[in-house]
Short mmCIF file of C-alpha atoms in Angstrom, two decimals:
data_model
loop_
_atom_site.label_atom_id
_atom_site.label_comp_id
_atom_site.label_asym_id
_atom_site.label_seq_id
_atom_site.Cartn_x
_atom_site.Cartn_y
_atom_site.Cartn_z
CA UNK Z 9 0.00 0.00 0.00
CA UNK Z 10 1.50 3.29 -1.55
CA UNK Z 11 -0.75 5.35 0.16
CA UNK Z 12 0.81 6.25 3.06
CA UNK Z 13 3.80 7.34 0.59
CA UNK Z 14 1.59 10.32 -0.94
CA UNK Z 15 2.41 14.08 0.48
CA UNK Z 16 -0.25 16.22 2.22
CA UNK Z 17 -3.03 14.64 1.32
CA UNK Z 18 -6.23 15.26 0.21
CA UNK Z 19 -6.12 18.50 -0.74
CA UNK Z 20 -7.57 20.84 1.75
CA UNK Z 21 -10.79 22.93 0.32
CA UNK Z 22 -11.83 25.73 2.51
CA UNK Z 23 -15.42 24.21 3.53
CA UNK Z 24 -17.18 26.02 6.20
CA UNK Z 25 -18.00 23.09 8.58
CA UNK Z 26 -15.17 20.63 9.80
CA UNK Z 27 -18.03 18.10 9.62
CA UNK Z 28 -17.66 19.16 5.86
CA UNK Z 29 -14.47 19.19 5.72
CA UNK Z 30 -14.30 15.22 7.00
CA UNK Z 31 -17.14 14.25 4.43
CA UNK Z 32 -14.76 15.41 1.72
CA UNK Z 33 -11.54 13.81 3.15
CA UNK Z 34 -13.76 10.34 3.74
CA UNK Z 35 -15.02 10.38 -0.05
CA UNK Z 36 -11.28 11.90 -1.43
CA UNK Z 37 -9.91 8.77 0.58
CA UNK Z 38 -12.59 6.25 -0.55
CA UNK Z 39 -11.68 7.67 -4.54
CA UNK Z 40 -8.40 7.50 -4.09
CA UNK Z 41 -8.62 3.27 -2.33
CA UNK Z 42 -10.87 2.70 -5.38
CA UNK Z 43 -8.04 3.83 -8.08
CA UNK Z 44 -5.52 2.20 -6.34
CA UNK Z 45 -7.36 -0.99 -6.44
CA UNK Z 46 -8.20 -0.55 -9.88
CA UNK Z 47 -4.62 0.09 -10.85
CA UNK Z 48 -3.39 -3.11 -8.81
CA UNK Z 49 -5.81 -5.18 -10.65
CA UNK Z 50 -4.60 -3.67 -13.88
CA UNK Z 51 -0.57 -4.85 -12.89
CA UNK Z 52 -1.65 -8.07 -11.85
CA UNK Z 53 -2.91 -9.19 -15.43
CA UNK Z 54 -0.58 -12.26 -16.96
CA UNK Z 55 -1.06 -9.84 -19.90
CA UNK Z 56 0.44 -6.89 -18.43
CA UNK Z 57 3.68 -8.49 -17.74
CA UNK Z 58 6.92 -10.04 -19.80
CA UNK Z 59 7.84 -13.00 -17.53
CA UNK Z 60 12.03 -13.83 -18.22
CA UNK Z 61 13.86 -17.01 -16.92
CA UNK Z 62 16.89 -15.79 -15.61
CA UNK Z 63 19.51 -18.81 -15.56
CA UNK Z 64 23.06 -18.14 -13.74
CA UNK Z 65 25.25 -15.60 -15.50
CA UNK Z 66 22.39 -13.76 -16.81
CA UNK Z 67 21.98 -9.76 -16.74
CA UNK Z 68 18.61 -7.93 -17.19
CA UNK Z 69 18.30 -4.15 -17.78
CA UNK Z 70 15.83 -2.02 -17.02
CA UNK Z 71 14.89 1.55 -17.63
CA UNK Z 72 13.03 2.39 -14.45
CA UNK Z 73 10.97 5.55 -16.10
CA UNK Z 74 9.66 3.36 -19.01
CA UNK Z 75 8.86 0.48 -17.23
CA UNK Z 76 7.59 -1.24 -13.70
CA UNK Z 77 9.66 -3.80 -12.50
CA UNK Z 78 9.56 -6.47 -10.13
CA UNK Z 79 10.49 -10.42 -9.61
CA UNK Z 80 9.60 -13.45 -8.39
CA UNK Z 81 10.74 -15.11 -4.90
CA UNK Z 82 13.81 -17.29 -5.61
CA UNK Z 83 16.02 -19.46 -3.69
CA UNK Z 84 19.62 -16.79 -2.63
CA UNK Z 85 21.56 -19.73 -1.21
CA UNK Z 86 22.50 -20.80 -4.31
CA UNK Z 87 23.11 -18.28 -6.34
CA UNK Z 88 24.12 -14.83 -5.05
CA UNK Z 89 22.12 -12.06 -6.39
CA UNK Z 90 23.57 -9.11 -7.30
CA UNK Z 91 21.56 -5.75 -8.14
CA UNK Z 92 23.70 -2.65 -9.52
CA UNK Z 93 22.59 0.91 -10.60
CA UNK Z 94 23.50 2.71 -13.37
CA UNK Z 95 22.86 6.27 -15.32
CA UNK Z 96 22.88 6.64 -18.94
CA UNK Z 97 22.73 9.74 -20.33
#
């Protein structure tokens, strides 16, 4: 759960009841769980994703602002995993 992650949120209308004010944060809130669900449903679609079997020795690249990334659990023991950064420019 990213939201915890997002600054000064909602944004803060000037409403002339705090009783207001809490209606709008509750439904802001609620809109905001419903996209993120929607959004996580999207990413988990087999067709959303480009699955690679990674054998010993082999390197993956990825530009992080043109793609999401993530992996699968996998056994560390025997194989050490190693995870570098880089800039191109």
């Amino acid at each position: 759960n990213d939201l915890d992650r997002l600054p000064d949120l909602p944004p803060y209308p000037a409403f002339d009841t705090a009783t207001e004010n809490e209606r709008h944060n509750d439904l802001f809130y609620q809109k905001l769980g419903e996209a993120h669900e929607a959004w996580d449903n999207i990413l988990r679609r087999d067709s959303m994703r480009l699955v690679i079997d990674l054998q010993p020795g082999d390197c993956v690249l990825v530009a992080n602002q043109r793609c999401m990334h993530g992996r699968y659990a996998f056994e560390t023991s025997k194989f050490p995993r190693v995870v570098m950064g880089c800039y191109v420019g």
